[in-house]
Amino acid sequence: MKHILSGIVICIAAAGCGDGPAPPPAYAPAVRDAPEDLLTMSGIDLYLHDMRPTAGVARKPTFWLHTEKFSVLDENIWAFEDARAIIYGEGEEDRQDIILEAREGRFEEGKSAYLKGGVKALMGSLQIELADIEWQNPDAETPGEARSDNPVKVLDSHVQLEAASLRIYPQRKEFALTGVVGTIQFGRNES
């Protein structure tokens, strides 16, 4: 019986030596050689929608972010790099969207987005330079708000302001600055 089993094993091994698949390359990377963050991906659009009751009307997005490089930190939290985003204004005719660019940040589904690193925001003709900005999505109790408690520069052809902090309220079409210094030129400069 022992000799029969040995013969079968030798026959199977010999059959496997024929014209089968090529052997693996001399070096196949092991799992330990793989990047540490296996969930890094590219190309995604992330949205936050208005969480206030809508009485059957479809919920509109309040915030959109596009990035080519991101990773999943938790079930509902993403980290990203080199992003472009929009905080959508309210209304149809006189809506003022805020366009943002940042080197990195974090996005939490249904709640907020935090952008940092060379943040630039465009509000119409105003350009705002920030270290960071956070968008808090509106919910049943609070309206949406963008905020930064770090130094801010507001620039336009007639405006040059520096401030200690910034709050933007898209629903009211307002923004507020604290600790402001700078100049605002009224009228036209006719030289």
Short mmCIF file of C-alpha atoms in Angstrom, two decimals:
data_model
loop_
_atom_site.label_atom_id
_atom_site.label_comp_id
_atom_site.label_asym_id
_atom_site.label_seq_id
_atom_site.Cartn_x
_atom_site.Cartn_y
_atom_site.Cartn_z
CA MET A 1 0.00 0.00 0.00
CA LYS A 2 2.87 2.27 0.87
CA HIS A 3 4.47 1.69 -2.51
CA ILE A 4 1.20 2.39 -4.35
CA LEU A 5 0.77 5.80 -2.64
CA SER A 6 4.43 6.67 -3.35
CA GLY A 7 3.90 5.78 -7.01
CA ILE A 8 0.77 7.96 -7.26
CA VAL A 9 2.60 10.94 -5.73
CA ILE A 10 5.52 10.48 -8.17
CA CYS A 11 3.08 10.28 -11.13
CA ILE A 12 1.29 13.48 -10.04
CA ALA A 13 4.62 15.28 -9.57
CA ALA A 14 5.83 14.11 -12.98
CA ALA A 15 2.60 15.25 -14.64
CA GLY A 16 3.06 18.69 -13.10
CA CYS A 17 6.53 19.02 -14.65
CA GLY A 18 5.21 19.13 -18.23
CA ASP A 19 4.13 22.23 -20.17
CA GLY A 20 2.50 23.88 -17.18
CA PRO A 21 2.60 27.57 -16.26
CA ALA A 22 5.94 29.35 -16.08
CA PRO A 23 7.59 29.55 -12.69
CA PRO A 24 7.18 32.79 -10.74
CA PRO A 25 9.74 35.56 -11.32
CA ALA A 26 12.92 35.47 -9.28
CA TYR A 27 11.61 38.29 -7.04
CA ALA A 28 7.97 38.63 -6.17
CA PRO A 29 7.33 41.44 -3.64
CA ALA A 30 6.10 40.16 -0.33
CA VAL A 31 3.17 41.70 1.53
CA ARG A 32 5.60 43.26 3.96
CA ASP A 33 7.08 45.25 1.01
CA ALA A 34 3.68 46.77 0.11
CA PRO A 35 2.91 50.38 1.05
CA GLU A 36 1.74 50.79 4.62
CA ASP A 37 -1.51 52.52 3.60
CA LEU A 38 -3.18 50.01 1.30
CA LEU A 39 -6.38 52.10 1.07
CA THR A 40 -4.83 55.11 -0.71
CA MET A 41 -6.84 55.77 -3.87
CA SER A 42 -7.19 58.48 -6.49
CA GLY A 43 -9.97 60.53 -8.04
CA ILE A 44 -13.04 61.11 -5.88
CA ASP A 45 -15.84 63.65 -5.47
CA LEU A 46 -17.17 64.04 -1.93
CA TYR A 47 -20.40 65.92 -1.08
CA LEU A 48 -22.10 67.26 2.01
CA HIS A 49 -25.86 67.79 1.72
CA ASP A 50 -28.13 70.08 3.67
CA MET A 51 -29.35 68.05 6.65
CA ARG A 52 -32.25 70.37 7.53
CA PRO A 53 -35.79 69.04 6.97
CA THR A 54 -36.93 69.62 3.38
CA ALA A 55 -40.61 68.53 3.39
CA GLY A 56 -40.13 66.07 0.54
CA VAL A 57 -37.89 68.28 -1.61
CA ALA A 58 -34.55 66.77 -2.65
CA ARG A 59 -31.64 67.81 -0.45
CA LYS A 60 -29.18 70.16 -2.15
CA PRO A 61 -25.44 69.87 -1.71
CA THR A 62 -23.83 72.50 0.54
CA PHE A 63 -20.24 71.46 -0.11
CA TRP A 64 -18.35 69.62 -2.86
CA LEU A 65 -14.73 68.46 -2.82
CA HIS A 66 -12.66 66.89 -5.57
CA THR A 67 -9.27 65.31 -5.02
CA GLU A 68 -7.08 62.93 -6.93
CA LYS A 69 -5.39 61.45 -3.85
CA PHE A 70 -7.18 60.36 -0.70
CA SER A 71 -7.22 57.64 1.90
CA VAL A 72 -9.91 56.23 4.14
CA LEU A 73 -9.16 56.90 7.82
CA ASP A 74 -12.34 55.50 9.29
CA GLU A 75 -15.74 54.36 8.04
CA ASN A 76 -16.94 57.95 7.40
CA ILE A 77 -13.69 59.96 7.46
CA TRP A 78 -11.30 60.60 4.56
CA ALA A 79 -7.93 62.34 4.40
CA PHE A 80 -7.03 64.03 1.12
CA GLU A 81 -4.32 65.99 -0.68
CA ASP A 82 -4.40 68.73 -3.34
CA ALA A 83 -8.12 69.40 -3.31
CA ARG A 84 -10.50 71.80 -4.96
CA ALA A 85 -13.81 72.48 -3.22
CA ILE A 86 -16.94 74.62 -3.40
CA ILE A 87 -19.13 75.88 -0.58
CA TYR A 88 -22.44 76.43 -2.32
CA GLY A 89 -24.25 79.70 -1.71
CA GLU A 90 -27.97 79.99 -1.05
CA GLY A 91 -30.57 81.12 -3.58
CA GLU A 92 -30.80 80.81 -7.32
CA GLU A 93 -30.32 84.26 -8.87
CA ASP A 94 -27.83 85.92 -6.53
CA ARG A 95 -26.08 82.80 -5.28
CA GLN A 96 -22.44 83.36 -4.26
CA ASP A 97 -20.40 80.15 -4.31
CA ILE A 98 -17.03 80.04 -2.54
CA ILE A 99 -14.27 78.22 -4.42
CA LEU A 100 -11.48 76.71 -2.31
CA GLU A 101 -8.09 75.13 -2.97
CA ALA A 102 -5.91 73.43 -0.35
CA ARG A 103 -2.91 71.12 -0.09
CA GLU A 104 -4.53 68.70 2.36
CA GLY A 105 -7.39 68.09 4.74
CA ARG A 106 -10.02 65.81 6.21
CA PHE A 107 -13.65 65.12 5.25
CA GLU A 108 -16.25 63.67 7.62
CA GLU A 109 -19.39 62.38 5.93
CA GLY A 110 -22.52 64.38 6.78
CA LYS A 111 -20.68 66.72 9.18
CA SER A 112 -17.69 68.75 8.08
CA ALA A 113 -14.65 69.32 5.91
CA TYR A 114 -11.33 70.72 7.12
CA LEU A 115 -8.85 72.13 4.60
CA LYS A 116 -5.33 73.29 5.43
CA GLY A 117 -2.04 74.21 3.85
CA GLY A 118 -1.96 77.17 1.48
CA VAL A 119 -5.74 77.54 1.44
CA LYS A 120 -7.09 79.99 -1.12
CA ALA A 121 -10.74 80.98 -1.29
CA LEU A 122 -12.45 82.98 -4.03
CA MET A 123 -15.67 84.85 -3.23
CA GLY A 124 -16.58 86.78 -6.36
CA SER A 125 -13.65 89.16 -6.88
CA LEU A 126 -12.33 88.70 -3.33
CA GLN A 127 -9.37 86.40 -2.83
CA ILE A 128 -8.87 85.09 0.71
CA GLU A 129 -5.61 83.46 1.82
CA LEU A 130 -5.80 81.26 4.91
CA ALA A 131 -3.77 78.70 6.83
CA ASP A 132 -6.91 76.58 7.22
CA ILE A 133 -10.69 76.65 6.99
CA GLU A 134 -13.40 74.34 8.29
CA TRP A 135 -16.89 73.94 6.83
CA GLN A 136 -19.54 72.87 9.35
CA ASN A 137 -22.52 71.46 7.50
CA PRO A 138 -25.96 72.86 8.42
CA ASP A 139 -28.29 70.70 10.47
CA ALA A 140 -31.69 71.13 12.10
CA GLU A 141 -30.31 73.44 14.82
CA THR A 142 -27.45 75.37 13.17
CA PRO A 143 -26.87 77.00 9.78
CA GLY A 144 -23.78 76.14 7.75
CA GLU A 145 -20.61 78.03 8.61
CA ALA A 146 -17.06 78.23 7.29
CA ARG A 147 -14.48 79.34 9.85
CA SER A 148 -10.83 79.86 10.59
CA ASP A 149 -9.24 81.06 13.83
CA ASN A 150 -5.86 81.61 12.17
CA PRO A 151 -4.56 84.72 10.33
CA VAL A 152 -6.45 85.63 7.16
CA LYS A 153 -5.71 87.96 4.22
CA VAL A 154 -8.55 89.40 2.14
CA LEU A 155 -7.43 90.86 -1.20
CA ASP A 156 -9.16 92.63 -4.06
CA SER A 157 -8.23 95.48 -6.36
CA HIS A 158 -9.69 97.90 -3.76
CA VAL A 159 -9.32 95.83 -0.56
CA GLN A 160 -6.25 94.73 1.39
CA LEU A 161 -7.14 93.42 4.83
CA GLU A 162 -5.47 91.18 7.39
CA ALA A 163 -7.53 89.61 10.17
CA ALA A 164 -7.16 87.29 13.14
CA SER A 165 -10.15 85.08 12.26
CA LEU A 166 -12.91 84.59 9.71
CA ARG A 167 -16.51 83.35 9.68
CA ILE A 168 -18.52 82.88 6.47
CA TYR A 169 -22.31 82.45 6.55
CA PRO A 170 -23.50 81.45 3.05
CA GLN A 171 -27.21 81.51 4.02
CA ARG A 172 -26.99 85.17 5.04
CA LYS A 173 -24.45 86.03 2.32
CA GLU A 174 -22.17 87.50 5.00
CA PHE A 175 -18.67 87.07 6.31
CA ALA A 176 -17.16 88.42 9.52
CA LEU A 177 -13.54 89.21 10.37
CA THR A 178 -11.98 89.90 13.79
CA GLY A 179 -8.82 91.88 14.58
CA VAL A 180 -8.88 93.59 11.18
CA VAL A 181 -6.19 95.94 9.84
CA GLY A 182 -5.77 97.15 6.29
CA THR A 183 -7.22 99.44 3.67
CA ILE A 184 -10.39 99.67 1.61
CA GLN A 185 -10.34 102.09 -1.32
CA PHE A 186 -13.70 103.75 -2.03
CA GLY A 187 -14.62 105.00 -5.49
CA ARG A 188 -12.40 104.88 -8.54
CA ASN A 189 -8.80 105.87 -8.67
CA GLU A 190 -8.54 108.29 -11.62
CA SER A 191 -4.87 109.09 -12.10
#
